[in-house]
């Protein structure tokens, strides 16, 4: 089970980083979303994995509980990451609409086709 | 180097951990020993800052009101200081302690000993005179309220420096003086010289201050405490440390820049562009003495070594001589005084540098004397400037008959500066000359006394020049204005100082004798004072002969001034301002080159560098560190997770492969999000699963909406080689991350986790069984409070961005835009409209249910907020944006605001029960027909969370939707097709129109 989670984190990180190294806004946004998943699962996994042991107290019998603290942290991280995604989406959208160009690099020399394409 | 924690860390943490049980315990404790008199130290330092508000406000009530407020503030602080006279004169040290950030060693500790008392007296006493003088000096056009506000800020910072018993606190005040003096020097904003002078002063003193911070940190680290009183006890420890020399040099850099010592002296003459009251205050009596103060303060532990002697005494000697020579050839009265100040500061620095006790006494005495006569001289120069309209010595002369009062004041002060008996300047200069005779510099007995004599000679010459070229000589008829003596308000302050000059000269032992003794003993660290006597006649000593030579030589030099001047003008001299500006320009160019080459605007490169560096760091840690043995059994593998894993990996790899097709990759990322939320649910995190899946929905809607306006495909714009490079980097990072989390999951915690505390106290202390929710709203409520604020700010940024973008020509572009895909013929399908409207109440009920069960079962404000937001969004999607906002009753900004306010009010409510912010309370209520249920204040807090999340999500998507707005979208009827509506088919309408 741990191997599955770890390899999933690895694959999501790989794809996310590959995408944030692209030069257009949209792939970078997707890449950040993927990295967000990977980071959230990573943080969650620092509480170690457990099956059928939610951190909801049972008044009647003594049962094991998983670590609640990373969960609380990840919960707010998920909501905050929505806010972050929304802000960068708006920034990239505004930039595209103002400049008709969705390059993320400010220096046009480094781009193979500097002309904006409104495809 | 690490910061020192004077208190034991574990002990501190224990207190922090118990704060829930002991909410009354405040770690900030005021440990003043005996109440009021010690508290007054805080007051003395705080009063100028508090009082700084009043002149700015009271200026509306007139200039007298503003000046009186400033004066009263200063007077109160001065009175607070003077009540300490008895204890200071006994040699006691008054202290007041206030632990501010004890873990950093930063305490707001104040102490008042003789040295601090003298400087505080100068700062507040001369400050009071300056406030009076400035009231009459500044013209009607000058914003006087601002002036007094800046002046009081500066005064507070200065008082803070001299009363601090903690070097970190001292550094804060030190930087504050640089900043507030910047405001004062640049007070006449319309003058370019003022602005340039202010900038130069800030650059020089500010960078010296930075060096001093480093030096002070080293010093604190050597001793193990940042408290001055502790540092001053550790002379041997400091001087034996290998870090002594670096610390000394760095601290001296701060002192020398502040006190305008060579080669940093050049800022002081340029700072003379300030109004004369500022020059008189900052540049004669106070700020430039801050460096001297610090050298005197540190004298007991830093002085006495060869390094100290050669650095400090040599710098002082060079500065004294150079300042005196330049001053003689300056025609601007204030420039003359500025360089004479540089020279006298050099004199005091040199005396401190000698490192002998007698020299320290002489330095203290000269600080007092210089402050009195130099402030009076500056004020005189200001009066001359004010009344004649010029400060150019070449255009003055003969004012003796026109301005007799000013002449008297100026002459006495100048003769004291020249060092003539029976004035106070004579006494301390004699002591200085006496001391130089006993000083050898690199085995030479004649170098120091010879150069000091030369400096004294020039000093006498420029002082005589001040008198003769301004006041003596024939009356002229080409003054720019009609000079006459000023009103009493202007000459009262310098006259008072002149009285002091004469009295200290005549009755020094009686008037300042005790003060000099107590200050000197503070400077030399409480050891026995050397033999000295403050009197005019010591017999025929070498110093007396030197004085005579200096005076006669000065008179001779003055008589030859014209000839000397033409010689001086023929000499090539470096112009400090040009050099300074060239250095600044070179530094700017260099940093621009570095910045431009590092920040070339290629953001993907920054990301690449960051990632490669991070992966490299991780690899370094892996290669050099040790990894513990596996201590946990892996969980058993089941078939369902494997299926989920296959979907996730396949979807992720497909995104990488197909990312140019944006819509497809968006669909695939939805798959990834879905499986992540299922995984959370499978791995005992139901709250996370609920949050993730609802966030997933709103994120997808957001991205889809934005894709509506962005290009549908990503073109190829990187080479194959670059793609392979990026793939290699990302695979490396992915392997590293995966391996790290794998290793982590198979090992137990290295230290006991704090989670047990939360599990144990969730029900007892927080009243809820869903520990995750209790952590969010109770244990870590403050974090959550911060997070909803961040979320609200993010939404407001989005709103603001939309507003500003839509105000540009983007709006026209959007209105004329052709959509990527053909629009649906039926944009609001009947089935969907009906279903979503029927589901609305059900969805809201689900939201309410999730919200209320949150404390005990998975759910809570975050999730409920998202669910309700989705319910609203369904209406937007089904019935259209226009239809939805027509029915919107509240602005989402308000929802966010109320959310934050409710959360804050809940937190503040705890204060009324004398609990810390956000302490929760709960109880159980039993209403007979219902089951017993729980009531916790946490639910109010969660309401705030709910509203903030709801408002933020809605505001973000609402803003984005406004991009799609087109005119004519508003429908007349609530549905496109309404069976009840009796409207003719479109063809018939057209016919009718034809």
mmCIF file of N, CA, C and O in Angstrom, chain A residues 1-2 4 6-7 10 14-15 17 21-24 30 37 44 46 48 50-53 55-57 67 71 75-76 79 86 90 93-94 96 100 102 104-107 112 117 119, chain B residues 600-604 632 634-635 637 645 652 662 665 673 682-684 688 696 709 711 715 717-718 722 726 730 733-734 744-745 747 755 769 771-772 787 798 802 805 813 856 960 963:
data_model
loop_
_atom_site.group_PDB
_atom_site.id
_atom_site.type_symbol
_atom_site.label_atom_id
_atom_site.label_comp_id
_atom_site.label_asym_id
_atom_site.label_seq_id
_atom_site.Cartn_x
_atom_site.Cartn_y
_atom_site.Cartn_z
ATOM 1 N N UNK A 1 0.831 -1.207 0.000
ATOM 2 C CA UNK A 1 0.000 0.000 0.000
ATOM 3 C C UNK A 1 0.865 1.257 0.000
ATOM 4 O O UNK A 1 0.644 2.172 -0.777
ATOM 5 N N UNK A 2 1.871 1.247 0.880
ATOM 6 C CA UNK A 2 2.767 2.402 0.948
ATOM 7 C C UNK A 2 3.453 2.643 -0.388
ATOM 8 O O UNK A 2 3.624 3.771 -0.819
ATOM 9 N N UNK A 4 2.306 1.964 -3.290
ATOM 10 C CA UNK A 4 1.365 2.572 -4.239
ATOM 11 C C UNK A 4 1.292 4.076 -4.016
ATOM 12 O O UNK A 4 1.374 4.872 -4.956
ATOM 13 N N UNK A 6 3.403 6.029 -2.486
ATOM 14 C CA UNK A 6 4.664 6.713 -2.766
ATOM 15 C C UNK A 6 4.872 6.848 -4.269
ATOM 16 O O UNK A 6 5.248 7.918 -4.763
ATOM 17 N N UNK A 7 4.589 5.780 -5.012
ATOM 18 C CA UNK A 7 4.824 5.877 -6.455
ATOM 19 C C UNK A 7 3.825 6.848 -7.076
ATOM 20 O O UNK A 7 4.169 7.595 -7.999
ATOM 21 N N UNK A 10 5.192 10.170 -6.563
ATOM 22 C CA UNK A 10 6.319 10.385 -7.465
ATOM 23 C C UNK A 10 5.847 10.712 -8.878
ATOM 24 O O UNK A 10 6.335 11.659 -9.502
ATOM 25 N N UNK A 14 6.374 14.151 -10.907
ATOM 26 C CA UNK A 14 7.067 14.188 -12.190
ATOM 27 C C UNK A 14 6.245 14.962 -13.224
ATOM 28 O O UNK A 14 6.744 15.904 -13.860
ATOM 29 N N UNK A 15 4.988 14.564 -13.358
ATOM 30 C CA UNK A 15 4.159 15.224 -14.368
ATOM 31 C C UNK A 15 3.995 16.701 -14.031
ATOM 32 O O UNK A 15 4.068 17.572 -14.909
ATOM 33 N N UNK A 17 5.998 18.724 -12.377
ATOM 34 C CA UNK A 17 7.200 19.522 -12.628
ATOM 35 C C UNK A 17 7.447 19.656 -14.117
ATOM 36 O O UNK A 17 7.806 20.720 -14.612
ATOM 37 N N UNK A 21 7.477 23.398 -16.164
ATOM 38 C CA UNK A 21 8.618 23.867 -16.953
ATOM 39 C C UNK A 21 8.206 24.239 -18.383
ATOM 40 O O UNK A 21 9.044 24.636 -19.182
ATOM 41 N N UNK A 22 6.918 24.094 -18.713
ATOM 42 C CA UNK A 22 6.453 24.534 -20.041
ATOM 43 C C UNK A 22 6.408 26.053 -20.075
ATOM 44 O O UNK A 22 6.576 26.724 -19.066
ATOM 45 N N UNK A 23 6.118 26.575 -21.281
ATOM 46 C CA UNK A 23 6.232 28.028 -21.423
ATOM 47 C C UNK A 23 4.917 28.731 -21.691
ATOM 48 O O UNK A 23 4.901 29.852 -22.168
ATOM 49 N N UNK A 24 3.820 28.043 -21.443
ATOM 50 C CA UNK A 24 2.523 28.695 -21.590
ATOM 51 C C UNK A 24 1.794 28.625 -20.270
ATOM 52 O O UNK A 24 2.057 27.733 -19.460
ATOM 53 N N UNK A 30 -1.923 23.676 -14.796
ATOM 54 C CA UNK A 30 -2.196 22.254 -14.581
ATOM 55 C C UNK A 30 -1.069 21.611 -13.785
ATOM 56 O O UNK A 30 -1.308 20.795 -12.889
ATOM 57 N N UNK A 37 -1.703 18.267 -5.648
ATOM 58 C CA UNK A 37 -2.137 16.921 -5.226
ATOM 59 C C UNK A 37 -0.991 16.183 -4.566
ATOM 60 O O UNK A 37 -1.142 15.585 -3.497
ATOM 61 N N UNK A 44 -0.181 14.419 3.932
ATOM 62 C CA UNK A 44 -1.107 13.478 4.574
ATOM 63 C C UNK A 44 -0.369 12.224 4.990
ATOM 64 O O UNK A 44 -0.564 11.699 6.082
ATOM 65 N N UNK A 46 2.621 11.885 5.889
ATOM 66 C CA UNK A 46 3.529 12.007 7.032
ATOM 67 C C UNK A 46 2.858 11.542 8.320
ATOM 68 O O UNK A 46 3.535 11.256 9.296
ATOM 69 N N UNK A 48 1.445 8.783 8.501
ATOM 70 C CA UNK A 48 1.478 7.346 8.260
ATOM 71 C C UNK A 48 0.087 6.856 7.868
ATOM 72 O O UNK A 48 -0.922 7.435 8.245
ATOM 73 N N UNK A 50 -3.237 4.447 7.509
ATOM 74 C CA UNK A 50 -4.015 3.558 8.367
ATOM 75 C C UNK A 50 -5.334 3.289 7.660
ATOM 76 O O UNK A 50 -5.875 4.174 6.993
ATOM 77 N N UNK A 51 -5.840 2.056 7.811
ATOM 78 C CA UNK A 51 -7.127 1.715 7.190
ATOM 79 C C UNK A 51 -8.190 1.651 8.270
ATOM 80 O O UNK A 51 -7.939 1.175 9.378
ATOM 81 N N UNK A 52 -9.363 2.154 7.941
ATOM 82 C CA UNK A 52 -10.517 2.059 8.838
ATOM 83 C C UNK A 52 -10.230 2.594 10.233
ATOM 84 O O UNK A 52 -10.613 1.996 11.225
ATOM 85 N N UNK A 53 -9.515 3.668 10.292
ATOM 86 C CA UNK A 53 -9.249 4.247 11.614
ATOM 87 C C UNK A 53 -9.390 5.771 11.564
ATOM 88 O O UNK A 53 -8.465 6.491 11.910
ATOM 89 N N UNK A 55 -10.104 9.591 12.444
ATOM 90 C CA UNK A 55 -9.886 10.259 13.729
ATOM 91 C C UNK A 55 -11.201 10.815 14.259
ATOM 92 O O UNK A 55 -11.322 11.993 14.549
ATOM 93 N N UNK A 56 -12.209 9.956 14.315
ATOM 94 C CA UNK A 56 -13.491 10.334 14.910
ATOM 95 C C UNK A 56 -13.660 9.470 16.148
ATOM 96 O O UNK A 56 -13.695 8.251 16.054
ATOM 97 N N UNK A 57 -13.718 10.128 17.287
ATOM 98 C CA UNK A 57 -13.634 9.383 18.535
ATOM 99 C C UNK A 57 -14.846 8.475 18.705
ATOM 100 O O UNK A 57 -15.972 8.852 18.410
ATOM 101 N N UNK A 67 -3.576 9.545 12.608
ATOM 102 C CA UNK A 67 -3.043 10.821 13.082
ATOM 103 C C UNK A 67 -3.899 11.972 12.537
ATOM 104 O O UNK A 67 -3.960 12.181 11.323
ATOM 105 N N UNK A 71 -4.044 15.656 8.760
ATOM 106 C CA UNK A 71 -5.316 15.791 8.049
ATOM 107 C C UNK A 71 -5.857 17.209 8.163
ATOM 108 O O UNK A 71 -6.323 17.795 7.196
ATOM 109 N N UNK A 75 -6.369 19.663 5.083
ATOM 110 C CA UNK A 75 -7.707 20.160 4.758
ATOM 111 C C UNK A 75 -7.658 21.649 4.414
ATOM 112 O O UNK A 75 -8.175 22.094 3.382
ATOM 113 N N UNK A 76 -7.012 22.414 5.261
ATOM 114 C CA UNK A 76 -6.930 23.841 4.931
ATOM 115 C C UNK A 76 -6.067 24.052 3.707
ATOM 116 O O UNK A 76 -6.336 24.941 2.908
ATOM 117 N N UNK A 79 -8.158 23.822 0.599
ATOM 118 C CA UNK A 79 -9.002 24.989 0.348
ATOM 119 C C UNK A 79 -8.147 26.183 -0.090
ATOM 120 O O UNK A 79 -8.500 26.906 -1.036
ATOM 121 N N UNK A 86 -7.177 29.803 -8.216
ATOM 122 C CA UNK A 86 -8.081 30.808 -8.784
ATOM 123 C C UNK A 86 -7.314 32.091 -9.083
ATOM 124 O O UNK A 86 -7.506 32.714 -10.135
ATOM 125 N N UNK A 90 -6.737 33.705 -12.791
ATOM 126 C CA UNK A 90 -7.171 35.056 -13.148
ATOM 127 C C UNK A 90 -6.014 35.894 -13.658
ATOM 128 O O UNK A 90 -6.180 36.676 -14.604
ATOM 129 N N UNK A 93 -5.209 34.684 -17.119
ATOM 130 C CA UNK A 93 -6.273 35.056 -18.037
ATOM 131 C C UNK A 93 -6.199 36.549 -18.360
ATOM 132 O O UNK A 93 -6.283 36.955 -19.529
ATOM 133 N N UNK A 94 -6.031 37.352 -17.318
ATOM 134 C CA UNK A 94 -5.952 38.801 -17.548
ATOM 135 C C UNK A 94 -4.753 39.130 -18.423
ATOM 136 O O UNK A 94 -4.844 39.968 -19.323
ATOM 137 N N UNK A 96 -3.338 37.211 -20.601
ATOM 138 C CA UNK A 96 -3.578 36.785 -21.976
ATOM 139 C C UNK A 96 -4.514 37.760 -22.673
ATOM 140 O O UNK A 96 -4.281 38.170 -23.808
ATOM 141 N N UNK A 100 -2.787 39.322 -25.445
ATOM 142 C CA UNK A 100 -3.077 38.305 -26.476
ATOM 143 C C UNK A 100 -1.907 37.345 -26.608
ATOM 144 O O UNK A 100 -1.485 37.003 -27.711
ATOM 145 N N UNK A 102 0.055 34.114 -24.280
ATOM 146 C CA UNK A 102 0.063 33.381 -23.009
ATOM 147 C C UNK A 102 1.424 32.791 -22.685
ATOM 148 O O UNK A 102 1.524 31.796 -21.987
ATOM 149 N N UNK A 104 4.733 32.523 -20.581
ATOM 150 C CA UNK A 104 5.035 32.917 -19.211
ATOM 151 C C UNK A 104 6.363 33.655 -19.143
ATOM 152 O O UNK A 104 6.648 34.338 -18.176
ATOM 153 N N UNK A 105 7.203 33.511 -20.162
ATOM 154 C CA UNK A 105 8.506 34.169 -20.107
ATOM 155 C C UNK A 105 8.383 35.595 -20.592
ATOM 156 O O UNK A 105 7.781 35.870 -21.626
ATOM 157 N N UNK A 106 8.970 36.495 -19.793
ATOM 158 C CA UNK A 106 8.862 37.895 -20.162
ATOM 159 C C UNK A 106 9.805 38.246 -21.300
ATOM 160 O O UNK A 106 9.559 39.141 -22.072
ATOM 161 N N UNK A 107 10.903 37.516 -21.376
ATOM 162 C CA UNK A 107 11.912 37.849 -22.365
ATOM 163 C C UNK A 107 11.620 37.090 -23.652
ATOM 164 O O UNK A 107 11.766 35.886 -23.723
ATOM 165 N N UNK A 112 10.940 30.606 -29.085
ATOM 166 C CA UNK A 112 11.159 30.356 -30.496
ATOM 167 C C UNK A 112 10.200 31.160 -31.355
ATOM 168 O O UNK A 112 10.571 31.679 -32.401
ATOM 169 N N UNK A 117 0.109 34.129 -30.580
ATOM 170 C CA UNK A 117 -0.787 33.435 -31.499
ATOM 171 C C UNK A 117 -2.126 33.220 -30.810
ATOM 172 O O UNK A 117 -2.203 32.614 -29.750
ATOM 173 N N UNK A 119 -4.492 31.313 -31.307
ATOM 174 C CA UNK A 119 -5.126 30.100 -31.803
ATOM 175 C C UNK A 119 -6.358 29.751 -30.973
ATOM 176 O O UNK A 119 -6.338 29.933 -29.771
ATOM 177 N N UNK B 600 16.281 37.322 -15.909
ATOM 178 C CA UNK B 600 16.153 37.792 -17.278
ATOM 179 C C UNK B 600 14.733 37.681 -17.783
ATOM 180 O O UNK B 600 14.488 37.820 -18.961
ATOM 181 N N UNK B 601 13.792 37.417 -16.899
ATOM 182 C CA UNK B 601 12.398 37.387 -17.320
ATOM 183 C C UNK B 601 11.937 36.042 -17.832
ATOM 184 O O UNK B 601 10.769 35.868 -18.128
ATOM 185 N N UNK B 602 12.854 35.075 -17.924
ATOM 186 C CA UNK B 602 12.451 33.752 -18.383
ATOM 187 C C UNK B 602 12.039 32.943 -17.159
ATOM 188 O O UNK B 602 12.870 32.360 -16.472
ATOM 189 N N UNK B 603 10.737 32.943 -16.891
ATOM 190 C CA UNK B 603 10.275 32.379 -15.630
ATOM 191 C C UNK B 603 10.498 30.874 -15.592
ATOM 192 O O UNK B 603 10.816 30.311 -14.550
ATOM 193 N N UNK B 604 10.380 30.209 -16.739
ATOM 194 C CA UNK B 604 10.579 28.758 -16.715
ATOM 195 C C UNK B 604 12.011 28.420 -16.305
ATOM 196 O O UNK B 604 12.256 27.381 -15.717
ATOM 197 N N UNK B 632 8.092 -0.054 10.507
ATOM 198 C CA UNK B 632 6.648 -0.269 10.372
ATOM 199 C C UNK B 632 6.390 -1.341 9.331
ATOM 200 O O UNK B 632 7.047 -1.400 8.296
ATOM 201 N N UNK B 634 4.429 -2.673 6.285
ATOM 202 C CA UNK B 634 3.570 -2.063 5.262
ATOM 203 C C UNK B 634 2.157 -2.638 5.322
ATOM 204 O O UNK B 634 1.969 -3.785 5.741
ATOM 205 N N UNK B 635 1.181 -1.813 4.922
ATOM 206 C CA UNK B 635 -0.204 -2.293 4.913
ATOM 207 C C UNK B 635 -0.374 -3.306 3.785
ATOM 208 O O UNK B 635 0.335 -3.267 2.793
ATOM 209 N N UNK B 637 -1.792 -5.132 0.598
ATOM 210 C CA UNK B 637 -2.244 -4.592 -0.680
ATOM 211 C C UNK B 637 -3.575 -5.232 -1.050
ATOM 212 O O UNK B 637 -3.743 -6.440 -0.933
ATOM 213 N N UNK B 645 -4.882 3.054 -8.421
ATOM 214 C CA UNK B 645 -3.511 3.478 -8.724
ATOM 215 C C UNK B 645 -3.271 3.475 -10.233
ATOM 216 O O UNK B 645 -2.707 4.408 -10.794
ATOM 217 N N UNK B 652 -2.244 10.521 -15.141
ATOM 218 C CA UNK B 652 -1.165 11.497 -14.976
ATOM 219 C C UNK B 652 -0.200 11.457 -16.146
ATOM 220 O O UNK B 652 0.189 12.485 -16.702
ATOM 221 N N UNK B 662 -5.661 21.002 -24.433
ATOM 222 C CA UNK B 662 -5.944 21.514 -23.087
ATOM 223 C C UNK B 662 -7.222 20.939 -22.492
ATOM 224 O O UNK B 662 -7.261 20.636 -21.297
ATOM 225 N N UNK B 665 -6.574 17.401 -21.294
ATOM 226 C CA UNK B 665 -5.773 17.306 -20.072
ATOM 227 C C UNK B 665 -6.588 17.771 -18.864
ATOM 228 O O UNK B 665 -6.395 17.280 -17.749
ATOM 229 N N UNK B 673 -7.881 14.043 -9.611
ATOM 230 C CA UNK B 673 -8.452 14.604 -8.381
ATOM 231 C C UNK B 673 -9.448 13.659 -7.752
ATOM 232 O O UNK B 673 -9.485 13.490 -6.529
ATOM 233 N N UNK B 682 -10.310 6.171 1.541
ATOM 234 C CA UNK B 682 -9.869 4.803 1.821
ATOM 235 C C UNK B 682 -8.882 4.795 2.981
ATOM 236 O O UNK B 682 -8.881 3.897 3.810
ATOM 237 N N UNK B 683 -8.065 5.832 3.064
ATOM 238 C CA UNK B 683 -7.009 5.848 4.075
ATOM 239 C C UNK B 683 -7.437 6.614 5.329
ATOM 240 O O UNK B 683 -6.670 7.368 5.915
ATOM 241 N N UNK B 684 -8.685 6.455 5.719
ATOM 242 C CA UNK B 684 -9.196 6.972 7.004
ATOM 243 C C UNK B 684 -9.166 8.493 7.106
ATOM 244 O O UNK B 684 -8.884 9.032 8.168
ATOM 245 N N UNK B 688 -10.997 14.872 4.550
ATOM 246 C CA UNK B 688 -10.198 15.272 3.404
ATOM 247 C C UNK B 688 -10.880 14.869 2.112
ATOM 248 O O UNK B 688 -10.890 15.624 1.136
ATOM 249 N N UNK B 696 -12.588 19.933 -5.939
ATOM 250 C CA UNK B 696 -12.378 19.459 -7.300
ATOM 251 C C UNK B 696 -13.441 20.029 -8.240
ATOM 252 O O UNK B 696 -13.133 20.508 -9.333
ATOM 253 N N UNK B 709 -11.668 31.274 -22.661
ATOM 254 C CA UNK B 709 -11.055 32.484 -23.215
ATOM 255 C C UNK B 709 -9.625 32.254 -23.676
ATOM 256 O O UNK B 709 -9.076 33.064 -24.388
ATOM 257 N N UNK B 711 -6.376 30.025 -25.483
ATOM 258 C CA UNK B 711 -6.234 29.152 -26.652
ATOM 259 C C UNK B 711 -6.532 27.712 -26.272
ATOM 260 O O UNK B 711 -6.280 27.295 -25.136
ATOM 261 N N UNK B 715 0.902 25.337 -28.331
ATOM 262 C CA UNK B 715 1.794 25.060 -29.462
ATOM 263 C C UNK B 715 3.134 24.495 -28.981
ATOM 264 O O UNK B 715 3.463 24.572 -27.805
ATOM 265 N N UNK B 717 6.672 24.901 -28.398
ATOM 266 C CA UNK B 717 7.682 25.944 -28.451
ATOM 267 C C UNK B 717 8.926 25.629 -27.650
ATOM 268 O O UNK B 717 9.623 26.510 -27.215
ATOM 269 N N UNK B 718 9.194 24.375 -27.449
ATOM 270 C CA UNK B 718 10.544 24.083 -26.971
ATOM 271 C C UNK B 718 11.114 22.933 -27.780
ATOM 272 O O UNK B 718 10.378 22.059 -28.257
ATOM 273 N N UNK B 722 15.341 20.205 -25.198
ATOM 274 C CA UNK B 722 14.870 20.853 -23.989
ATOM 275 C C UNK B 722 13.778 20.044 -23.319
ATOM 276 O O UNK B 722 13.722 19.942 -22.084
ATOM 277 N N UNK B 726 13.930 18.647 -19.574
ATOM 278 C CA UNK B 726 12.879 18.868 -18.577
ATOM 279 C C UNK B 726 12.345 17.542 -18.050
ATOM 280 O O UNK B 726 12.076 17.396 -16.851
ATOM 281 N N UNK B 730 12.324 16.389 -14.183
ATOM 282 C CA UNK B 730 11.102 16.081 -13.443
ATOM 283 C C UNK B 730 11.104 14.634 -12.983
ATOM 284 O O UNK B 730 10.609 14.342 -11.892
ATOM 285 N N UNK B 733 13.119 14.608 -9.856
ATOM 286 C CA UNK B 733 12.376 15.152 -8.721
ATOM 287 C C UNK B 733 11.309 14.184 -8.253
ATOM 288 O O UNK B 733 11.097 13.989 -7.046
ATOM 289 N N UNK B 734 10.633 13.522 -9.240
ATOM 290 C CA UNK B 734 9.563 12.592 -8.874
ATOM 291 C C UNK B 734 10.102 11.412 -8.104
ATOM 292 O O UNK B 734 9.539 11.010 -7.075
ATOM 293 N N UNK B 744 9.617 7.534 4.560
ATOM 294 C CA UNK B 744 8.955 8.145 5.720
ATOM 295 C C UNK B 744 7.848 7.249 6.252
ATOM 296 O O UNK B 744 7.719 7.027 7.457
ATOM 297 N N UNK B 745 7.063 6.710 5.310
ATOM 298 C CA UNK B 745 5.878 5.960 5.739
ATOM 299 C C UNK B 745 6.238 4.652 6.417
ATOM 300 O O UNK B 745 5.443 4.100 7.171
ATOM 301 N N UNK B 747 8.620 4.213 8.516
ATOM 302 C CA UNK B 747 9.347 4.411 9.770
ATOM 303 C C UNK B 747 8.461 5.143 10.765
ATOM 304 O O UNK B 747 7.630 5.966 10.374
ATOM 305 N N UNK B 755 0.233 14.514 18.239
ATOM 306 C CA UNK B 755 -1.131 14.144 17.874
ATOM 307 C C UNK B 755 -1.885 13.502 19.036
ATOM 308 O O UNK B 755 -3.089 13.661 19.175
ATOM 309 N N UNK B 769 -16.069 15.096 18.805
ATOM 310 C CA UNK B 769 -15.422 13.808 18.598
ATOM 311 C C UNK B 769 -14.699 13.748 17.261
ATOM 312 O O UNK B 769 -13.853 12.887 17.069
ATOM 313 N N UNK B 771 -11.911 14.745 15.544
ATOM 314 C CA UNK B 771 -10.694 15.413 16.003
ATOM 315 C C UNK B 771 -10.180 16.408 14.960
ATOM 316 O O UNK B 771 -9.698 17.488 15.293
ATOM 317 N N UNK B 772 -10.312 16.051 13.673
ATOM 318 C CA UNK B 772 -9.821 16.945 12.628
ATOM 319 C C UNK B 772 -10.541 18.294 12.714
ATOM 320 O O UNK B 772 -9.917 19.363 12.677
ATOM 321 N N UNK B 787 -6.211 31.475 7.766
ATOM 322 C CA UNK B 787 -6.437 30.901 6.445
ATOM 323 C C UNK B 787 -7.687 31.449 5.786
ATOM 324 O O UNK B 787 -7.692 31.706 4.573
ATOM 325 N N UNK B 798 -8.899 38.582 -6.944
ATOM 326 C CA UNK B 798 -9.515 38.180 -8.210
ATOM 327 C C UNK B 798 -10.536 39.222 -8.643
ATOM 328 O O UNK B 798 -10.583 39.636 -9.808
ATOM 329 N N UNK B 802 -10.296 41.543 -11.990
ATOM 330 C CA UNK B 802 -11.352 41.560 -12.995
ATOM 331 C C UNK B 802 -11.789 42.987 -13.276
ATOM 332 O O UNK B 802 -11.911 43.397 -14.428
ATOM 333 N N UNK B 805 -9.100 44.794 -15.295
ATOM 334 C CA UNK B 805 -8.925 44.323 -16.667
ATOM 335 C C UNK B 805 -10.128 44.722 -17.508
ATOM 336 O O UNK B 805 -9.990 45.181 -18.641
ATOM 337 N N UNK B 813 -12.581 43.714 -26.721
ATOM 338 C CA UNK B 813 -12.117 42.458 -27.330
ATOM 339 C C UNK B 813 -13.064 41.322 -26.973
ATOM 340 O O UNK B 813 -13.442 40.513 -27.828
ATOM 341 N N UNK B 856 -18.678 16.580 15.348
ATOM 342 C CA UNK B 856 -18.601 15.208 15.836
ATOM 343 C C UNK B 856 -18.399 14.165 14.746
ATOM 344 O O UNK B 856 -17.925 13.082 15.024
ATOM 345 N N UNK B 960 -14.948 35.638 -12.612
ATOM 346 C CA UNK B 960 -14.543 35.021 -13.873
ATOM 347 C C UNK B 960 -15.704 35.028 -14.859
ATOM 348 O O UNK B 960 -15.518 35.262 -16.055
ATOM 349 N N UNK B 963 -16.344 37.890 -17.367
ATOM 350 C CA UNK B 963 -15.647 38.003 -18.649
ATOM 351 C C UNK B 963 -16.555 37.568 -19.795
ATOM 352 O O UNK B 963 -16.392 38.012 -20.924
#
